[in-house]
Amino acid sequence: MADRPVPPQVPYRFERTHAAAEVVARWGGIEAGTETGETVAVAGRVGLSRPQGRVGFAELRDWTGSVQLFALDGTTADFAGFSKLRLGDWIGARGEVMKTRRGELSVRVSEWVLLAEARRGFGDKWRGVTNPEIRYRHREVDLWANPQARRVAQLRVLLLRRLRERLWERGFDEVETPMLHAIPGGALARPFVTHHNALDIDLYLRIAPELYLKRLVVGGLERVFEVGRVFRNEGISHQHNPEFTLLELYQAYADYRDLMVLVEELVSGLALDLLGTTEIVVDGGRIDLAPPWRRATMTELITESAGIKVDVHSPLEDLRRHLRAVGAPEPPAEWGAGKLLLELYEKTTERELSGPVFVTDWPVEVSPLARRHRDDPDLVERFEPVIAGREIGNAFSELVDPDEQRARFVDQARQRAAGDEEAMILDEDYLWALEQGLPPTAGLGLGVDRLVMLLAGVDNIREVIAFPTLRPGRDELT
């Protein structure tokens, strides 16, 4: 290979005995001036380096935390080299754990080795990296330079772990379904298209795993879930990224009321796991996620928020008049009462909901995969959980009748032919599966990124996705 050879002083591995947090946990309570006689080997990046004549101090950061390194001329091997370390250099160090007379827990370095040189700037040593474009494009630097970025990343890791564990405890099995779909389905969204050369066919990056997961329920897996990426070819905002992480689950013999209980217990439990409390702070206000959450219909909430008494049975012209009154663009002429009612809810109500609240009982027109409401056939048994004006999921009692599902698909195909690029395509394989019999089932999709945003206290989805979608470009660190 023509690559530059690795300098001989850089080892192929380093035998670390303790992480920084382990050193602090075990010896943090010793008194100032104490020498423990215990030798450790630690490794990480140099956070700060402060050479002071024949004495040198450096902060060593690893993923668990930080610990001070204390070097002495005449005691520390290659003291001159240690004094020249730069912000961001990776090193391994061995030495005795002690606490200085000023009370700083330290590893008194006897020997050290350079593991990787930071050849580019690593941000300001006091303020870290502050340019948002650099932070999102060079997340590898952001994570080391900014404690908040590390906190959010660690919170996300723990959330995903505890999310799975809590579902396993409830008897759910984790499964995997295809990311390349022959037909885009499972949600109303515009797909990304790719081409498979060997088969010479267009395929679509999945917009939801819903239809495949329900086919597994037909096959006898009564409680299934998947955590994975989905892709929607739509706009980018503080709340939207073209690829994002979705939890989707299905439970046989259940309805949407059962999933309301699951969601409130799952979300409040994750808050306790990660934060130690069910209270979160959003925009300076406190919200308690402890169950039970409020249940309210879409029409009830529109009346409360906007003072407008409407429902899915309201005359179309009345709904259009209300939309004009709130400054909404003129909706397409083919929209029915269901789409108009949803537009009115989104324009007047959703962002005003503090929550947590389950927004229930949606129009059939905007819910092609949900089962009709047992009390009103123009509605479906569907809810969205909303917290601080943010919708974090979608759930419903599943439509199990293959004949009605076919009719809904046909109507979706009609809308697609009329120009609606988010409408669904008729899926014969899914209908064939439904004809084998799908028992009463409830399904949920929960946005993992938005849940992390709430628990981390951030309002931009780019803060919780390691590498968000950006316009191509280069930003150099200075």
CSV table of C-alpha atoms in Angstrom, one decimal:
chain,number,residue,atom,x,y,z
A,1,MET,CA,0.0,0.0,0.0
A,2,ALA,CA,1.2,3.5,-0.7
A,3,ASP,CA,-0.3,5.0,2.5
A,4,ARG,CA,2.2,6.7,4.8
A,5,PRO,CA,3.5,4.2,7.4
A,6,VAL,CA,2.4,4.5,11.0
A,7,PRO,CA,5.2,6.3,13.0
A,8,PRO,CA,7.0,3.7,15.1
A,9,GLN,CA,6.2,5.5,18.4
A,10,VAL,CA,2.5,5.0,17.9
A,11,PRO,CA,1.5,1.6,19.3
A,12,TYR,CA,-1.0,-0.8,17.8
A,13,ARG,CA,-2.9,-1.1,21.1
A,14,PHE,CA,-2.9,0.3,24.7
A,15,GLU,CA,-3.8,-1.8,27.7
A,16,ARG,CA,-6.1,0.5,29.7
A,17,THR,CA,-6.9,-0.6,33.3
A,18,HIS,CA,-9.4,2.1,34.3
A,19,ALA,CA,-11.8,4.6,32.7
A,20,ALA,CA,-11.6,8.1,34.1
A,21,ALA,CA,-15.0,7.7,35.9
A,22,GLU,CA,-13.7,4.6,37.5
A,23,VAL,CA,-10.7,6.4,38.9
A,24,VAL,CA,-12.9,9.2,40.3
A,25,ALA,CA,-15.4,6.7,41.7
A,26,ARG,CA,-12.8,4.6,43.5
A,27,TRP,CA,-10.3,7.3,44.8
A,28,GLY,CA,-12.2,10.5,44.6
A,29,GLY,CA,-12.8,10.6,48.3
A,30,ILE,CA,-9.2,10.4,49.5
A,31,GLU,CA,-7.7,13.3,51.4
A,32,ALA,CA,-5.6,16.0,49.9
A,33,GLY,CA,-1.9,15.1,49.8
A,34,THR,CA,-2.6,11.4,49.8
A,35,GLU,CA,-0.5,8.9,47.7
A,36,THR,CA,-2.4,5.7,47.2
A,37,GLY,CA,0.4,3.4,46.0
A,38,GLU,CA,-2.1,2.2,43.3
A,39,THR,CA,-1.0,2.3,39.6
A,40,VAL,CA,-3.5,2.7,36.8
A,41,ALA,CA,-3.4,3.0,33.0
A,42,VAL,CA,-5.8,5.5,31.5
A,43,ALA,CA,-6.3,6.7,27.9
A,44,GLY,CA,-8.2,9.5,26.2
A,45,ARG,CA,-7.8,12.9,24.7
A,46,VAL,CA,-6.0,15.9,26.2
A,47,GLY,CA,-8.6,18.4,27.2
A,48,LEU,CA,-6.2,21.0,28.7
A,49,SER,CA,-2.4,21.1,29.0
A,50,ARG,CA,-0.8,23.4,31.4
A,51,PRO,CA,3.0,23.1,31.6
A,52,GLN,CA,4.5,25.1,34.5
A,53,GLY,CA,8.3,24.8,34.3
A,54,ARG,CA,9.4,21.5,35.7
A,55,VAL,CA,5.7,20.5,36.5
A,56,GLY,CA,3.0,19.8,34.0
A,57,PHE,CA,-0.7,19.3,34.3
A,58,ALA,CA,-3.2,18.0,31.7
A,59,GLU,CA,-6.8,17.0,31.7
A,60,LEU,CA,-7.4,13.6,30.2
A,61,ARG,CA,-10.9,13.1,28.8
A,62,ASP,CA,-12.5,9.8,27.9
A,63,TRP,CA,-16.1,8.9,27.1
A,64,THR,CA,-16.9,8.5,30.8
A,65,GLY,CA,-15.5,11.7,32.2
A,66,SER,CA,-12.1,13.3,33.0
A,67,VAL,CA,-9.2,13.0,35.3
A,68,GLN,CA,-6.1,15.1,35.9
A,69,LEU,CA,-2.6,14.0,34.8
A,70,PHE,CA,0.3,15.3,36.9
A,71,ALA,CA,3.8,15.1,35.4
A,72,LEU,CA,7.2,15.9,36.9
A,73,ASP,CA,10.5,16.6,35.2
A,74,GLY,CA,12.9,13.8,36.2
A,75,THR,CA,10.0,11.4,37.1
A,76,THR,CA,7.9,11.4,34.0
A,77,ALA,CA,9.4,9.7,31.0
A,78,ASP,CA,9.8,12.2,28.1
A,79,PHE,CA,8.6,15.1,30.2
A,80,ALA,CA,9.6,17.6,27.4
A,81,GLY,CA,7.2,15.8,25.0
A,82,PHE,CA,4.4,15.7,27.6
A,83,SER,CA,4.8,19.5,28.0
A,84,LYS,CA,4.2,19.9,24.2
A,85,LEU,CA,1.0,18.0,24.0
A,86,ARG,CA,-1.8,19.9,22.2
A,87,LEU,CA,-5.5,20.1,22.8
A,88,GLY,CA,-7.1,17.0,21.3
A,89,ASP,CA,-4.1,14.7,21.2
A,90,TRP,CA,-4.9,11.1,22.2
A,91,ILE,CA,-2.5,9.6,24.8
A,92,GLY,CA,-2.2,6.7,27.1
A,93,ALA,CA,-0.7,7.2,30.6
A,94,ARG,CA,0.4,5.0,33.5
A,95,GLY,CA,1.1,6.2,37.0
A,96,GLU,CA,0.1,6.3,40.7
A,97,VAL,CA,-3.3,7.7,41.8
A,98,MET,CA,-2.8,10.5,44.2
A,99,LYS,CA,-4.4,13.8,45.3
A,100,THR,CA,-2.4,17.0,45.2
A,101,ARG,CA,-2.1,19.3,48.2
A,102,ARG,CA,-4.7,21.5,46.6
A,103,GLY,CA,-7.1,18.5,46.5
A,104,GLU,CA,-7.0,17.6,42.8
A,105,LEU,CA,-7.4,13.9,42.2
A,106,SER,CA,-4.6,13.0,39.7
A,107,VAL,CA,-2.6,10.3,38.0
A,108,ARG,CA,1.0,11.0,38.6
A,109,VAL,CA,2.4,10.0,35.2
A,110,SER,CA,5.5,7.7,35.2
A,111,GLU,CA,5.2,6.9,31.5
A,112,TRP,CA,2.9,7.9,28.6
A,113,VAL,CA,2.6,7.3,24.9
A,114,LEU,CA,1.1,9.3,22.0
A,115,LEU,CA,-1.8,7.3,20.6
A,116,ALA,CA,-3.0,9.8,17.9
A,117,GLU,CA,-2.1,13.3,17.0
A,118,ALA,CA,-4.8,15.9,16.6
A,119,ARG,CA,-3.5,17.6,13.4
A,120,ARG,CA,-6.5,20.0,13.1
A,121,GLY,CA,-7.8,22.6,15.4
A,122,PHE,CA,-9.9,21.3,18.2
A,123,GLY,CA,-12.0,24.4,19.1
A,124,ASP,CA,-11.4,27.0,21.8
A,125,LYS,CA,-10.1,25.4,25.0
A,126,TRP,CA,-12.6,27.2,27.1
A,127,ARG,CA,-15.7,27.6,24.8
A,128,GLY,CA,-15.4,24.4,22.7
A,129,VAL,CA,-16.9,24.6,19.2
A,130,THR,CA,-19.7,27.1,18.8
A,131,ASN,CA,-20.4,27.3,15.0
A,132,PRO,CA,-23.5,25.2,14.4
A,133,GLU,CA,-22.5,24.2,10.9
A,134,ILE,CA,-19.2,22.9,12.1
A,135,ARG,CA,-20.8,21.2,15.0
A,136,TYR,CA,-23.3,19.3,12.9
A,137,ARG,CA,-20.9,18.6,10.0
A,138,HIS,CA,-17.9,17.6,12.2
A,139,ARG,CA,-19.8,15.8,15.1
A,140,GLU,CA,-16.6,13.9,16.0
A,141,VAL,CA,-15.1,17.3,17.1
A,142,ASP,CA,-18.4,18.5,18.7
A,143,LEU,CA,-18.6,15.4,20.9
A,144,TRP,CA,-15.1,16.0,22.4
A,145,ALA,CA,-15.2,19.8,22.5
A,146,ASN,CA,-18.7,20.3,24.0
A,147,PRO,CA,-19.9,18.6,27.2
A,148,GLN,CA,-23.6,19.2,26.2
A,149,ALA,CA,-23.1,17.3,23.0
A,150,ARG,CA,-21.6,14.4,24.9
A,151,ARG,CA,-24.5,14.5,27.4
A,152,VAL,CA,-27.1,14.3,24.7
A,153,ALA,CA,-25.3,11.5,22.9
A,154,GLN,CA,-25.0,9.5,26.1
A,155,LEU,CA,-28.6,10.1,26.9
A,156,ARG,CA,-29.7,8.8,23.5
A,157,VAL,CA,-27.6,5.6,24.0
A,158,LEU,CA,-29.1,4.9,27.3
A,159,LEU,CA,-32.6,5.7,26.0
A,160,LEU,CA,-32.3,3.1,23.2
A,161,ARG,CA,-31.0,0.5,25.7
A,162,ARG,CA,-33.8,1.1,28.2
A,163,LEU,CA,-36.5,1.3,25.5
A,164,ARG,CA,-35.6,-2.1,24.3
A,165,GLU,CA,-35.3,-3.5,27.8
A,166,ARG,CA,-38.7,-2.2,28.9
A,167,LEU,CA,-40.4,-3.7,25.8
A,168,TRP,CA,-38.7,-7.0,26.3
A,169,GLU,CA,-40.0,-7.0,29.9
A,170,ARG,CA,-43.5,-6.6,28.4
A,171,GLY,CA,-43.1,-9.7,26.2
A,172,PHE,CA,-42.3,-7.9,22.9
A,173,ASP,CA,-39.9,-9.6,20.5
A,174,GLU,CA,-37.5,-7.4,18.5
A,175,VAL,CA,-37.6,-8.1,14.8
A,176,GLU,CA,-36.1,-6.8,11.5
A,177,THR,CA,-38.0,-5.9,8.3
A,178,PRO,CA,-36.7,-4.8,4.9
A,179,MET,CA,-35.5,-1.2,4.3
A,180,LEU,CA,-35.9,-1.6,0.5
A,181,HIS,CA,-39.5,-1.8,-0.4
A,182,ALA,CA,-41.0,-2.7,-3.8
A,183,ILE,CA,-44.1,-0.5,-2.9
A,184,PRO,CA,-43.8,2.5,-0.5
A,185,GLY,CA,-46.4,2.0,2.2
A,186,GLY,CA,-47.2,2.2,5.9
A,187,ALA,CA,-47.5,6.0,6.1
A,188,LEU,CA,-48.5,9.0,4.1
A,189,ALA,CA,-45.2,10.4,2.9
A,190,ARG,CA,-43.1,10.9,-0.2
A,191,PRO,CA,-40.5,8.2,-0.6
A,192,PHE,CA,-36.9,8.1,-1.7
A,193,VAL,CA,-36.4,6.1,-4.9
A,194,THR,CA,-33.4,3.9,-5.8
A,195,HIS,CA,-32.7,1.3,-8.5
A,196,HIS,CA,-31.6,-2.3,-8.1
A,197,ASN,CA,-29.4,-3.2,-11.1
A,198,ALA,CA,-29.5,-7.0,-11.0
A,199,LEU,CA,-33.3,-7.1,-10.9
A,200,ASP,CA,-33.6,-3.9,-13.0
A,201,ILE,CA,-36.4,-2.5,-10.8
A,202,ASP,CA,-36.9,0.6,-8.8
A,203,LEU,CA,-37.1,0.2,-5.0
A,204,TYR,CA,-38.0,2.6,-2.3
A,205,LEU,CA,-36.3,3.4,1.0
A,206,ARG,CA,-38.9,2.5,3.6
A,207,ILE,CA,-41.1,5.3,5.0
A,208,ALA,CA,-42.4,2.9,7.7
A,209,PRO,CA,-42.1,-0.8,8.6
A,210,GLU,CA,-45.8,-1.1,9.4
A,211,LEU,CA,-47.1,-3.4,6.7
A,212,TYR,CA,-44.3,-5.9,7.2
A,213,LEU,CA,-44.7,-5.9,11.0
A,214,LYS,CA,-48.4,-6.6,10.7
A,215,ARG,CA,-47.6,-9.5,8.4
A,216,LEU,CA,-45.5,-11.0,11.2
A,217,VAL,CA,-48.5,-10.7,13.5
A,218,VAL,CA,-50.6,-12.6,10.9
A,219,GLY,CA,-47.8,-15.2,11.0
A,220,GLY,CA,-48.3,-15.6,14.8
A,221,LEU,CA,-45.8,-13.2,16.4
A,222,GLU,CA,-48.2,-11.6,18.8
A,223,ARG,CA,-46.0,-8.8,20.2
A,224,VAL,CA,-43.3,-7.4,17.9
A,225,PHE,CA,-41.3,-4.2,17.7
A,226,GLU,CA,-38.6,-2.7,15.5
A,227,VAL,CA,-36.3,0.2,16.2
A,228,GLY,CA,-34.7,1.5,13.0
A,229,ARG,CA,-34.3,4.2,10.4
A,230,VAL,CA,-37.1,5.3,8.1
A,231,PHE,CA,-36.8,7.7,5.2
A,232,ARG,CA,-39.1,10.4,4.1
A,233,ASN,CA,-38.4,12.7,1.1
A,234,GLU,CA,-39.7,15.9,2.7
A,235,GLY,CA,-38.6,19.2,4.1
A,236,ILE,CA,-36.0,19.8,6.8
A,237,SER,CA,-36.8,21.8,9.9
A,238,HIS,CA,-36.0,21.9,13.7
A,239,GLN,CA,-38.5,19.0,14.0
A,240,HIS,CA,-37.8,17.1,10.7
A,241,ASN,CA,-34.8,15.2,9.2
A,242,PRO,CA,-35.2,13.1,6.0
A,243,GLU,CA,-34.0,10.0,7.8
A,244,PHE,CA,-34.9,9.5,11.5
A,245,THR,CA,-35.3,6.7,14.0
A,246,LEU,CA,-38.7,5.2,14.7
A,247,LEU,CA,-39.9,2.7,17.2
A,248,GLU,CA,-42.8,0.7,15.7
A,249,LEU,CA,-44.7,-2.0,17.6
A,250,TYR,CA,-47.7,-4.2,17.3
A,251,GLN,CA,-49.7,-6.0,19.9
A,252,ALA,CA,-52.3,-8.6,19.1
A,253,TYR,CA,-55.6,-8.7,21.0
A,254,ALA,CA,-55.3,-5.0,21.9
A,255,ASP,CA,-56.8,-1.7,20.9
A,256,TYR,CA,-55.7,1.9,20.9
A,257,ARG,CA,-56.8,2.3,24.5
A,258,ASP,CA,-54.3,-0.3,25.6
A,259,LEU,CA,-51.5,1.5,23.7
A,260,MET,CA,-52.3,4.8,25.5
A,261,VAL,CA,-51.5,3.0,28.8
A,262,LEU,CA,-48.3,1.5,27.2
A,263,VAL,CA,-47.1,4.9,25.9
A,264,GLU,CA,-47.6,6.9,29.1
A,265,GLU,CA,-45.9,4.2,31.1
A,266,LEU,CA,-43.1,3.8,28.6
A,267,VAL,CA,-42.3,7.5,28.3
A,268,SER,CA,-42.6,8.3,32.0
A,269,GLY,CA,-40.5,5.2,32.8
A,270,LEU,CA,-37.8,6.3,30.4
A,271,ALA,CA,-37.8,9.8,32.0
A,272,LEU,CA,-37.2,8.1,35.4
A,273,ASP,CA,-34.5,5.9,34.0
A,274,LEU,CA,-32.6,8.8,32.3
A,275,LEU,CA,-33.4,11.8,34.5
A,276,GLY,CA,-34.5,10.4,37.8
A,277,THR,CA,-37.8,12.3,37.6
A,278,THR,CA,-40.9,12.4,35.4
A,279,GLU,CA,-40.7,16.2,35.3
A,280,ILE,CA,-39.1,17.8,32.2
A,281,VAL,CA,-38.4,21.4,31.4
A,282,VAL,CA,-39.5,22.7,28.0
A,283,ASP,CA,-39.2,26.4,27.0
A,284,GLY,CA,-38.8,27.3,30.7
A,285,GLY,CA,-41.9,25.5,31.7
A,286,ARG,CA,-42.3,22.3,33.6
A,287,ILE,CA,-44.3,19.3,32.3
A,288,ASP,CA,-45.0,16.2,34.4
A,289,LEU,CA,-45.0,13.0,32.3
A,290,ALA,CA,-46.4,10.8,35.2
A,291,PRO,CA,-49.5,8.8,34.2
A,292,PRO,CA,-52.3,9.2,33.6
A,293,TRP,CA,-52.2,11.5,30.6
A,294,ARG,CA,-55.2,13.4,29.4
A,295,ARG,CA,-57.3,11.8,26.7
A,296,ALA,CA,-59.2,14.3,24.5
A,297,THR,CA,-60.7,14.1,21.0
A,298,MET,CA,-59.4,16.3,18.2
A,299,THR,CA,-62.7,18.2,18.0
A,300,GLU,CA,-62.7,18.9,21.8
A,301,LEU,CA,-59.2,20.3,21.6
A,302,ILE,CA,-60.0,22.5,18.6
A,303,THR,CA,-63.0,24.0,20.5
A,304,GLU,CA,-60.8,24.6,23.6
A,305,SER,CA,-57.9,26.2,21.7
A,306,ALA,CA,-59.6,28.1,19.0
A,307,GLY,CA,-63.2,28.4,20.2
A,308,ILE,CA,-64.5,26.8,17.1
A,309,LYS,CA,-67.2,24.1,17.3
A,310,VAL,CA,-66.6,21.7,14.4
A,311,ASP,CA,-66.4,18.0,13.7
A,312,VAL,CA,-66.0,15.6,10.8
A,313,HIS,CA,-69.7,16.1,10.1
A,314,SER,CA,-69.5,19.9,9.7
A,315,PRO,CA,-70.4,21.3,6.3
A,316,LEU,CA,-67.4,21.7,4.0
A,317,GLU,CA,-67.9,25.4,3.5
A,318,ASP,CA,-68.0,26.0,7.2
A,319,LEU,CA,-64.6,24.3,7.6
A,320,ARG,CA,-63.1,26.2,4.7
A,321,ARG,CA,-64.4,29.5,6.2
A,322,HIS,CA,-62.8,28.7,9.5
A,323,LEU,CA,-59.5,27.9,7.7
A,324,ARG,CA,-59.6,31.2,5.9
A,325,ALA,CA,-60.3,33.0,9.2
A,326,VAL,CA,-57.1,31.7,10.7
A,327,GLY,CA,-55.0,32.6,7.7
A,328,ALA,CA,-54.5,29.2,6.2
A,329,PRO,CA,-53.9,28.8,2.4
A,330,GLU,CA,-56.9,27.8,0.4
A,331,PRO,CA,-57.1,24.0,0.5
A,332,PRO,CA,-57.5,21.9,-2.6
A,333,ALA,CA,-61.0,21.6,-3.9
A,334,GLU,CA,-61.0,17.8,-3.6
A,335,TRP,CA,-60.4,17.8,0.2
A,336,GLY,CA,-63.1,16.3,2.3
A,337,ALA,CA,-64.2,17.2,5.8
A,338,GLY,CA,-61.5,14.9,7.3
A,339,LYS,CA,-58.6,16.7,5.7
A,340,LEU,CA,-60.1,20.1,6.4
A,341,LEU,CA,-60.6,19.2,10.0
A,342,LEU,CA,-57.0,18.0,10.4
A,343,GLU,CA,-55.7,21.2,8.7
A,344,LEU,CA,-57.7,23.3,11.2
A,345,TYR,CA,-56.3,21.3,14.1
A,346,GLU,CA,-52.7,21.7,12.9
A,347,LYS,CA,-53.1,25.4,12.2
A,348,THR,CA,-54.9,26.4,15.5
A,349,THR,CA,-54.4,23.7,18.1
A,350,GLU,CA,-51.4,21.3,18.0
A,351,ARG,CA,-48.7,23.8,18.9
A,352,GLU,CA,-50.8,25.2,21.8
A,353,LEU,CA,-51.0,21.9,23.6
A,354,SER,CA,-48.8,21.7,26.6
A,355,GLY,CA,-49.7,18.1,27.4
A,356,PRO,CA,-48.9,15.4,27.8
A,357,VAL,CA,-52.2,14.6,26.0
A,358,PHE,CA,-53.5,11.9,23.7
A,359,VAL,CA,-55.3,13.5,20.8
A,360,THR,CA,-57.9,10.9,19.9
A,361,ASP,CA,-60.5,10.0,17.3
A,362,TRP,CA,-59.3,11.1,13.9
A,363,PRO,CA,-61.1,11.3,10.6
A,364,VAL,CA,-61.1,8.2,8.3
A,365,GLU,CA,-60.0,10.3,5.4
A,366,VAL,CA,-56.5,10.9,6.9
A,367,SER,CA,-56.1,7.4,8.4
A,368,PRO,CA,-56.1,4.8,5.7
A,369,LEU,CA,-54.7,1.9,7.8
A,370,ALA,CA,-56.8,2.5,11.0
A,371,ARG,CA,-60.0,0.8,12.1
A,372,ARG,CA,-63.3,2.7,12.1
A,373,HIS,CA,-64.4,4.0,15.5
A,374,ARG,CA,-66.8,1.7,17.2
A,375,ASP,CA,-69.1,4.7,18.0
A,376,ASP,CA,-68.8,6.8,14.8
A,377,PRO,CA,-67.9,5.2,11.4
A,378,ASP,CA,-66.6,8.6,10.0
A,379,LEU,CA,-63.8,8.4,12.6
A,380,VAL,CA,-61.1,5.9,13.4
A,381,GLU,CA,-59.6,4.7,16.7
A,382,ARG,CA,-56.4,6.6,16.4
A,383,PHE,CA,-54.4,8.9,18.7
A,384,GLU,CA,-51.2,11.0,18.7
A,385,PRO,CA,-49.4,11.7,21.9
A,386,VAL,CA,-48.5,15.4,22.1
A,387,ILE,CA,-46.0,16.9,24.6
A,388,ALA,CA,-45.2,20.7,24.6
A,389,GLY,CA,-46.8,21.2,21.2
A,390,ARG,CA,-44.8,18.4,19.6
A,391,GLU,CA,-46.4,15.2,18.2
A,392,ILE,CA,-44.1,12.3,19.2
A,393,GLY,CA,-46.0,9.4,17.8
A,394,ASN,CA,-49.0,7.9,16.1
A,395,ALA,CA,-51.1,4.8,17.1
A,396,PHE,CA,-54.4,3.2,16.3
A,397,SER,CA,-56.5,0.1,16.4
A,398,GLU,CA,-55.5,-1.6,13.2
A,399,LEU,CA,-57.8,-2.1,10.3
A,400,VAL,CA,-58.2,-5.9,10.0
A,401,ASP,CA,-60.9,-6.3,7.3
A,402,PRO,CA,-59.2,-7.0,4.0
A,403,ASP,CA,-62.2,-5.8,1.9
A,404,GLU,CA,-62.3,-2.4,3.6
A,405,GLN,CA,-58.5,-2.2,3.4
A,406,ARG,CA,-58.7,-2.8,-0.3
A,407,ALA,CA,-61.3,-0.1,-0.7
A,408,ARG,CA,-59.1,2.3,1.3
A,409,PHE,CA,-56.1,1.5,-0.9
A,410,VAL,CA,-58.1,2.1,-4.0
A,411,ASP,CA,-59.1,5.5,-2.7
A,412,GLN,CA,-55.5,6.2,-1.9
A,413,ALA,CA,-54.5,5.2,-5.5
A,414,ARG,CA,-57.2,7.6,-6.8
A,415,GLN,CA,-55.7,10.5,-4.8
A,416,ARG,CA,-52.2,9.6,-6.0
A,417,ALA,CA,-53.3,9.6,-9.6
A,418,ALA,CA,-54.8,13.1,-8.9
A,419,GLY,CA,-51.4,14.4,-7.9
A,420,ASP,CA,-51.0,13.5,-4.1
A,421,GLU,CA,-47.4,12.2,-4.0
A,422,GLU,CA,-47.9,11.2,-0.3
A,423,ALA,CA,-50.9,8.9,-1.0
A,424,MET,CA,-50.4,5.1,-0.8
A,425,ILE,CA,-50.1,2.5,-3.5
A,426,LEU,CA,-52.3,-0.6,-3.5
A,427,ASP,CA,-50.3,-3.4,-1.9
A,428,GLU,CA,-51.5,-6.8,-3.0
A,429,ASP,CA,-49.0,-8.7,-0.9
A,430,TYR,CA,-50.3,-7.0,2.3
A,431,LEU,CA,-53.9,-7.6,1.3
A,432,TRP,CA,-53.1,-11.3,0.7
A,433,ALA,CA,-51.7,-11.4,4.2
A,434,LEU,CA,-54.8,-9.8,5.7
A,435,GLU,CA,-56.9,-12.5,3.9
A,436,GLN,CA,-55.1,-15.0,6.1
A,437,GLY,CA,-56.6,-13.3,9.1
A,438,LEU,CA,-55.2,-10.5,11.3
A,439,PRO,CA,-56.6,-10.7,14.8
A,440,PRO,CA,-57.6,-7.5,16.7
A,441,THR,CA,-54.4,-5.6,16.9
A,442,ALA,CA,-53.1,-2.2,18.0
A,443,GLY,CA,-50.0,-0.5,16.5
A,444,LEU,CA,-47.8,2.3,17.5
A,445,GLY,CA,-45.0,4.4,15.9
A,446,LEU,CA,-43.0,6.5,18.3
A,447,GLY,CA,-40.4,9.1,17.1
A,448,VAL,CA,-37.2,8.2,19.0
A,449,ASP,CA,-35.4,11.5,18.0
A,450,ARG,CA,-38.3,13.7,19.2
A,451,LEU,CA,-38.4,11.7,22.5
A,452,VAL,CA,-34.7,12.3,23.0
A,453,MET,CA,-35.2,16.0,22.3
A,454,LEU,CA,-37.8,16.3,25.0
A,455,LEU,CA,-35.8,14.4,27.6
A,456,ALA,CA,-32.5,16.2,26.7
A,457,GLY,CA,-34.2,19.6,26.8
A,458,VAL,CA,-33.2,20.6,23.2
A,459,ASP,CA,-35.4,22.1,20.5
A,460,ASN,CA,-33.5,21.1,17.3
A,461,ILE,CA,-33.5,17.6,16.0
A,462,ARG,CA,-30.0,18.1,14.7
A,463,GLU,CA,-28.8,18.1,18.3
A,464,VAL,CA,-29.9,14.5,18.8
A,465,ILE,CA,-28.9,12.9,15.5
A,466,ALA,CA,-25.2,12.2,15.3
A,467,PHE,CA,-25.0,13.1,11.6
A,468,PRO,CA,-28.0,15.0,10.4
A,469,THR,CA,-28.7,15.6,6.7
A,470,LEU,CA,-26.9,18.7,5.5
A,471,ARG,CA,-26.3,20.4,2.2
A,472,PRO,CA,-22.9,19.2,0.9
A,473,GLY,CA,-20.1,21.6,1.8
A,474,ARG,CA,-16.9,21.9,3.8
A,475,ASP,CA,-16.3,24.0,6.9
A,476,GLU,CA,-12.8,24.2,8.2
A,477,LEU,CA,-12.2,24.4,12.0
A,478,THR,CA,-10.3,27.5,13.1
